[in-house]
mmCIF file of C-alpha atoms in Angstrom:
data_model
loop_
_atom_site.group_PDB
_atom_site.id
_atom_site.type_symbol
_atom_site.label_atom_id
_atom_site.label_comp_id
_atom_site.label_asym_id
_atom_site.label_seq_id
_atom_site.Cartn_x
_atom_site.Cartn_y
_atom_site.Cartn_z
ATOM 1 C CA UNK A 1 -16.350 -27.339 28.334
ATOM 2 C CA UNK A 2 -15.105 -26.925 31.822
ATOM 3 C CA UNK A 3 -11.530 -26.067 30.675
ATOM 4 C CA UNK A 4 -13.246 -23.476 28.115
ATOM 5 C CA UNK A 5 -15.119 -21.459 30.341
ATOM 6 C CA UNK A 6 -12.484 -21.330 32.739
ATOM 7 C CA UNK A 7 -9.904 -20.005 29.956
ATOM 8 C CA UNK A 8 -12.816 -17.414 29.229
ATOM 9 C CA UNK A 9 -13.343 -16.175 32.553
ATOM 10 C CA UNK A 10 -9.759 -15.854 33.115
ATOM 11 C CA UNK A 11 -9.139 -14.049 29.981
ATOM 12 C CA UNK A 12 -11.331 -11.451 30.068
ATOM 13 C CA UNK A 13 -10.518 -10.728 34.189
ATOM 14 C CA UNK A 14 -6.872 -10.974 32.520
ATOM 15 C CA UNK A 15 -7.852 -8.265 29.613
ATOM 16 C CA UNK A 16 -9.410 -5.819 32.091
ATOM 17 C CA UNK A 17 -6.197 -6.284 34.257
ATOM 18 C CA UNK A 18 -3.962 -5.351 31.583
ATOM 19 C CA UNK A 19 -5.904 -2.276 30.319
ATOM 20 C CA UNK A 20 -5.797 -0.851 33.786
ATOM 21 C CA UNK A 21 -1.932 -1.286 33.881
ATOM 22 C CA UNK A 22 -1.545 0.610 30.526
ATOM 23 C CA UNK A 23 -3.876 3.369 32.326
ATOM 24 C CA UNK A 24 -1.569 3.380 35.464
ATOM 25 C CA UNK A 25 1.196 3.724 33.372
ATOM 26 C CA UNK A 26 0.107 7.129 31.806
ATOM 27 C CA UNK A 27 1.617 6.656 28.055
ATOM 28 C CA UNK A 28 -1.374 6.537 26.380
ATOM 29 C CA UNK A 29 -3.977 3.361 25.993
ATOM 30 C CA UNK A 30 -6.027 1.958 23.304
ATOM 31 C CA UNK A 31 -8.819 3.845 21.528
ATOM 32 C CA UNK A 32 -11.653 2.029 23.249
ATOM 33 C CA UNK A 33 -9.957 2.471 26.840
ATOM 34 C CA UNK A 34 -9.405 6.657 25.492
ATOM 35 C CA UNK A 35 -13.319 6.747 24.876
ATOM 36 C CA UNK A 36 -13.962 5.195 28.158
ATOM 37 C CA UNK A 37 -11.559 7.619 29.943
ATOM 38 C CA UNK A 38 -12.567 10.666 28.295
ATOM 39 C CA UNK A 39 -16.509 9.754 29.109
ATOM 40 C CA UNK A 40 -15.071 9.133 32.595
ATOM 41 C CA UNK A 41 -13.933 12.146 33.083
ATOM 42 C CA UNK A 42 -17.558 14.044 32.034
ATOM 43 C CA UNK A 43 -19.659 11.643 33.839
ATOM 44 C CA UNK A 44 -17.525 10.917 36.932
ATOM 45 C CA UNK A 45 -18.241 7.203 36.715
ATOM 46 C CA UNK A 46 -15.340 5.021 36.873
ATOM 47 C CA UNK A 47 -13.655 3.957 33.966
ATOM 48 C CA UNK A 48 -14.452 0.099 34.406
ATOM 49 C CA UNK A 49 -18.028 0.885 34.720
ATOM 50 C CA UNK A 50 -18.004 3.130 31.419
ATOM 51 C CA UNK A 51 -16.189 0.403 29.782
ATOM 52 C CA UNK A 52 -19.134 -2.223 30.700
ATOM 53 C CA UNK A 53 -21.868 0.499 29.324
ATOM 54 C CA UNK A 54 -20.087 1.173 26.347
ATOM 55 C CA UNK A 55 -19.919 -2.376 25.694
ATOM 56 C CA UNK A 56 -23.802 -3.037 26.508
ATOM 57 C CA UNK A 57 -24.437 -0.013 24.190
ATOM 58 C CA UNK A 58 -22.048 -1.367 21.283
ATOM 59 C CA UNK A 59 -23.737 -4.960 21.701
ATOM 60 C CA UNK A 60 -27.433 -2.834 20.648
ATOM 61 C CA UNK A 61 -25.500 -2.035 17.563
ATOM 62 C CA UNK A 62 -25.504 -5.723 16.374
ATOM 63 C CA UNK A 63 -29.243 -5.727 15.980
ATOM 64 C CA UNK A 64 -29.246 -4.014 12.577
ATOM 65 C CA UNK A 65 -26.195 -6.138 11.491
ATOM 66 C CA UNK A 66 -27.879 -9.218 12.490
ATOM 67 C CA UNK A 67 -25.244 -10.311 14.771
ATOM 68 C CA UNK A 68 -25.807 -12.731 17.429
ATOM 69 C CA UNK A 69 -24.103 -12.705 20.673
ATOM 70 C CA UNK A 70 -22.616 -15.698 22.301
ATOM 71 C CA UNK A 71 -21.636 -16.587 26.080
ATOM 72 C CA UNK A 72 -18.077 -14.939 25.510
ATOM 73 C CA UNK A 73 -20.156 -11.708 24.401
ATOM 74 C CA UNK A 74 -22.404 -10.976 27.481
ATOM 75 C CA UNK A 75 -19.057 -12.133 29.780
ATOM 76 C CA UNK A 76 -17.020 -9.680 28.346
ATOM 77 C CA UNK A 77 -19.551 -6.951 28.892
ATOM 78 C CA UNK A 78 -19.697 -8.089 32.619
ATOM 79 C CA UNK A 79 -16.273 -8.845 33.190
ATOM 80 C CA UNK A 80 -13.285 -6.551 31.271
ATOM 81 C CA UNK A 81 -14.779 -3.410 32.737
ATOM 82 C CA UNK A 82 -15.075 -4.562 36.424
ATOM 83 C CA UNK A 83 -11.978 -6.024 36.285
ATOM 84 C CA UNK A 84 -10.518 -2.220 35.359
ATOM 85 C CA UNK A 85 -12.093 -0.891 38.310
ATOM 86 C CA UNK A 86 -11.024 -3.474 40.708
ATOM 87 C CA UNK A 87 -7.368 -3.283 39.413
ATOM 88 C CA UNK A 88 -7.365 0.494 39.471
ATOM 89 C CA UNK A 89 -8.523 0.353 42.939
ATOM 90 C CA UNK A 90 -5.764 -2.137 44.259
ATOM 91 C CA UNK A 91 -2.764 -0.937 42.192
ATOM 92 C CA UNK A 92 -0.915 2.154 43.577
ATOM 93 C CA UNK A 93 -0.019 5.034 41.513
ATOM 94 C CA UNK A 94 2.979 4.512 39.220
ATOM 95 C CA UNK A 95 6.208 6.658 39.934
ATOM 96 C CA UNK A 96 9.357 7.263 37.661
ATOM 97 C CA UNK A 97 9.659 6.643 33.982
ATOM 98 C CA UNK A 98 11.459 3.045 34.432
ATOM 99 C CA UNK A 99 8.591 1.645 36.249
ATOM 100 C CA UNK A 100 5.783 3.072 33.932
ATOM 101 C CA UNK A 101 7.321 1.713 31.342
ATOM 102 C CA UNK A 102 7.352 -1.862 32.651
ATOM 103 C CA UNK A 103 3.735 -1.210 33.817
ATOM 104 C CA UNK A 104 2.855 -0.355 30.420
ATOM 105 C CA UNK A 105 4.815 -3.649 29.011
ATOM 106 C CA UNK A 106 2.788 -6.039 31.569
ATOM 107 C CA UNK A 107 -0.026 -4.447 30.329
ATOM 108 C CA UNK A 108 0.300 -4.970 26.886
ATOM 109 C CA UNK A 109 1.607 -8.286 27.276
ATOM 110 C CA UNK A 110 -1.212 -8.955 29.365
ATOM 111 C CA UNK A 111 -3.755 -7.867 27.264
ATOM 112 C CA UNK A 112 -2.226 -9.989 24.128
ATOM 113 C CA UNK A 113 -2.076 -13.215 26.286
ATOM 114 C CA UNK A 114 -5.772 -12.580 27.352
ATOM 115 C CA UNK A 115 -7.063 -11.966 23.755
ATOM 116 C CA UNK A 116 -5.803 -15.422 23.170
ATOM 117 C CA UNK A 117 -7.400 -16.757 26.068
ATOM 118 C CA UNK A 118 -10.699 -15.532 25.403
ATOM 119 C CA UNK A 119 -10.670 -15.864 21.746
ATOM 120 C CA UNK A 120 -9.336 -19.086 21.951
ATOM 121 C CA UNK A 121 -11.719 -20.219 24.196
ATOM 122 C CA UNK A 122 -14.444 -19.829 21.081
ATOM 123 C CA UNK A 123 -17.568 -18.824 23.122
ATOM 124 C CA UNK A 124 -18.344 -15.613 20.454
ATOM 125 C CA UNK A 125 -16.481 -12.520 19.947
ATOM 126 C CA UNK A 126 -16.300 -9.307 22.071
ATOM 127 C CA UNK A 127 -19.180 -6.392 21.418
ATOM 128 C CA UNK A 128 -16.381 -4.381 19.609
ATOM 129 C CA UNK A 129 -15.018 -6.977 17.719
ATOM 130 C CA UNK A 130 -18.648 -8.316 16.693
ATOM 131 C CA UNK A 131 -19.407 -4.739 15.416
ATOM 132 C CA UNK A 132 -16.684 -4.959 13.178
ATOM 133 C CA UNK A 133 -17.148 -8.234 11.605
ATOM 134 C CA UNK A 134 -20.738 -7.557 11.250
ATOM 135 C CA UNK A 135 -19.651 -4.277 9.427
ATOM 136 C CA UNK A 136 -17.864 -6.539 7.327
ATOM 137 C CA UNK A 137 -20.561 -8.710 6.571
ATOM 138 C CA UNK A 138 -23.452 -6.273 5.948
ATOM 139 C CA UNK A 139 -21.542 -3.512 4.282
ATOM 140 C CA UNK A 140 -18.909 -5.512 2.420
ATOM 141 C CA UNK A 141 -16.119 -3.586 3.568
ATOM 142 C CA UNK A 142 -12.653 -5.205 4.511
ATOM 143 C CA UNK A 143 -12.583 -6.131 8.089
ATOM 144 C CA UNK A 144 -9.288 -4.206 8.377
ATOM 145 C CA UNK A 145 -11.030 -0.750 7.097
ATOM 146 C CA UNK A 146 -14.136 -1.480 9.608
ATOM 147 C CA UNK A 147 -11.791 -1.822 12.367
ATOM 148 C CA UNK A 148 -9.744 1.182 11.484
ATOM 149 C CA UNK A 149 -12.789 3.417 10.967
ATOM 150 C CA UNK A 150 -14.517 2.282 14.411
ATOM 151 C CA UNK A 151 -11.223 2.850 16.182
ATOM 152 C CA UNK A 152 -10.204 6.020 14.565
ATOM 153 C CA UNK A 153 -13.498 7.458 15.313
ATOM 154 C CA UNK A 154 -13.899 6.441 19.059
ATOM 155 C CA UNK A 155 -9.800 7.440 19.428
ATOM 156 C CA UNK A 156 -10.798 11.255 18.408
ATOM 157 C CA UNK A 157 -13.903 11.671 20.692
ATOM 158 C CA UNK A 158 -12.021 10.231 23.536
ATOM 159 C CA UNK A 159 -9.231 12.492 22.750
ATOM 160 C CA UNK A 160 -11.644 15.467 22.738
ATOM 161 C CA UNK A 161 -13.141 14.480 25.610
ATOM 162 C CA UNK A 162 -9.807 14.438 27.430
ATOM 163 C CA UNK A 163 -8.696 10.762 27.312
ATOM 164 C CA UNK A 164 -5.416 10.202 27.469
ATOM 165 C CA UNK A 165 -3.477 9.519 23.691
ATOM 166 C CA UNK A 166 0.011 9.166 23.574
ATOM 167 C CA UNK A 167 3.014 7.108 22.348
ATOM 168 C CA UNK A 168 1.337 4.183 24.053
ATOM 169 C CA UNK A 169 -1.295 4.604 22.149
ATOM 170 C CA UNK A 170 0.941 3.774 19.218
ATOM 171 C CA UNK A 171 2.788 1.148 20.898
ATOM 172 C CA UNK A 172 -0.124 -0.813 21.695
ATOM 173 C CA UNK A 173 -1.716 -0.559 18.236
ATOM 174 C CA UNK A 174 1.661 -1.582 16.402
ATOM 175 C CA UNK A 175 2.187 -4.524 19.110
ATOM 176 C CA UNK A 176 -1.157 -6.231 19.976
ATOM 177 C CA UNK A 177 -1.891 -8.010 16.847
ATOM 178 C CA UNK A 178 1.806 -9.595 16.477
ATOM 179 C CA UNK A 179 1.709 -10.248 20.362
ATOM 180 C CA UNK A 180 -2.322 -12.009 19.665
ATOM 181 C CA UNK A 181 -0.910 -13.747 16.616
ATOM 182 C CA UNK A 182 1.749 -15.355 18.695
ATOM 183 C CA UNK A 183 -0.625 -15.924 21.709
ATOM 184 C CA UNK A 184 -3.840 -17.450 19.854
ATOM 185 C CA UNK A 185 -1.960 -20.581 18.408
ATOM 186 C CA UNK A 186 -0.973 -21.749 21.915
ATOM 187 C CA UNK A 187 -4.282 -21.155 23.775
ATOM 188 C CA UNK A 188 -7.157 -21.740 20.840
ATOM 189 C CA UNK A 189 -9.069 -24.892 22.736
ATOM 190 C CA UNK A 190 -9.639 -26.350 19.251
ATOM 191 C CA UNK A 191 -6.019 -26.596 18.448
ATOM 192 C CA UNK A 192 -4.996 -27.825 21.494
ATOM 193 C CA UNK A 193 -7.778 -30.549 21.333
ATOM 194 C CA UNK A 194 -6.639 -31.961 17.986
ATOM 195 C CA UNK A 195 -3.191 -31.973 19.070
ATOM 196 C CA UNK A 196 -4.108 -34.020 22.149
ATOM 197 C CA UNK A 197 -6.384 -36.483 20.097
ATOM 198 C CA UNK A 198 -2.913 -36.664 17.613
ATOM 199 C CA UNK A 199 -0.803 -37.603 20.375
ATOM 200 C CA UNK A 200 -3.431 -40.164 21.569
ATOM 201 C CA UNK A 201 -3.868 -41.561 18.361
ATOM 202 C CA UNK A 202 -0.014 -41.790 17.693
ATOM 203 C CA UNK A 203 0.766 -43.358 21.461
ATOM 204 C CA UNK A 204 -2.269 -45.870 20.600
ATOM 205 C CA UNK A 205 -0.760 -46.936 17.313
ATOM 206 C CA UNK A 206 2.567 -47.083 19.298
ATOM 207 C CA UNK A 207 1.252 -49.558 21.664
ATOM 208 C CA UNK A 208 -0.590 -51.345 19.414
ATOM 209 C CA UNK A 209 2.616 -51.794 16.884
ATOM 210 C CA UNK A 210 4.673 -52.702 20.042
ATOM 211 C CA UNK A 211 1.993 -55.635 20.786
ATOM 212 C CA UNK A 212 2.159 -56.938 17.769
ATOM 213 C CA UNK A 213 5.687 -57.080 17.465
ATOM 214 C CA UNK A 214 5.702 -59.336 20.708
ATOM 215 C CA UNK A 215 2.921 -61.326 19.951
#
């Protein structure tokens, strides 16, 4: 349990830091961050704090969908945006195309690794992911359609509000799925526990066999 909690917290903080790095790179960000950025421009509230607020409002949409939040859902709302805000406060402006590309790549990889960490901890989905799975359960739409409809909507809204949409948005969309697919099996606590149990049973069987062979 302790390992799962630590993995959840590290994953959520790293997720926010990764989003902040993609923001600093300036090539375009994921749809929800575009939306948060657009709202931030018009309200004067920091992008990270907007991210937390939007997460809470999205959680309210779970009510008609009859979704139940987990510990991970609440932690997501509290930590991701806070991490974005903190990272933006300490990371200096990025100058030069090469450095911006490096920072962007680091951000995308961090988000993928972070997704594997917090999803693999199995404490419940984030508010945005839960919205999509809830739509799938209640409306019967395919998950990909639920995800696409929601993310295209927030992307357009964020762009109209002045959020940054660019080549980085496309790269993020195309790469994040495969990267998370690679990270999740390595960080899924249930699979790790099963592998550890298998190794223990194999070792115990080997010891037992060795002992019987000597007796």
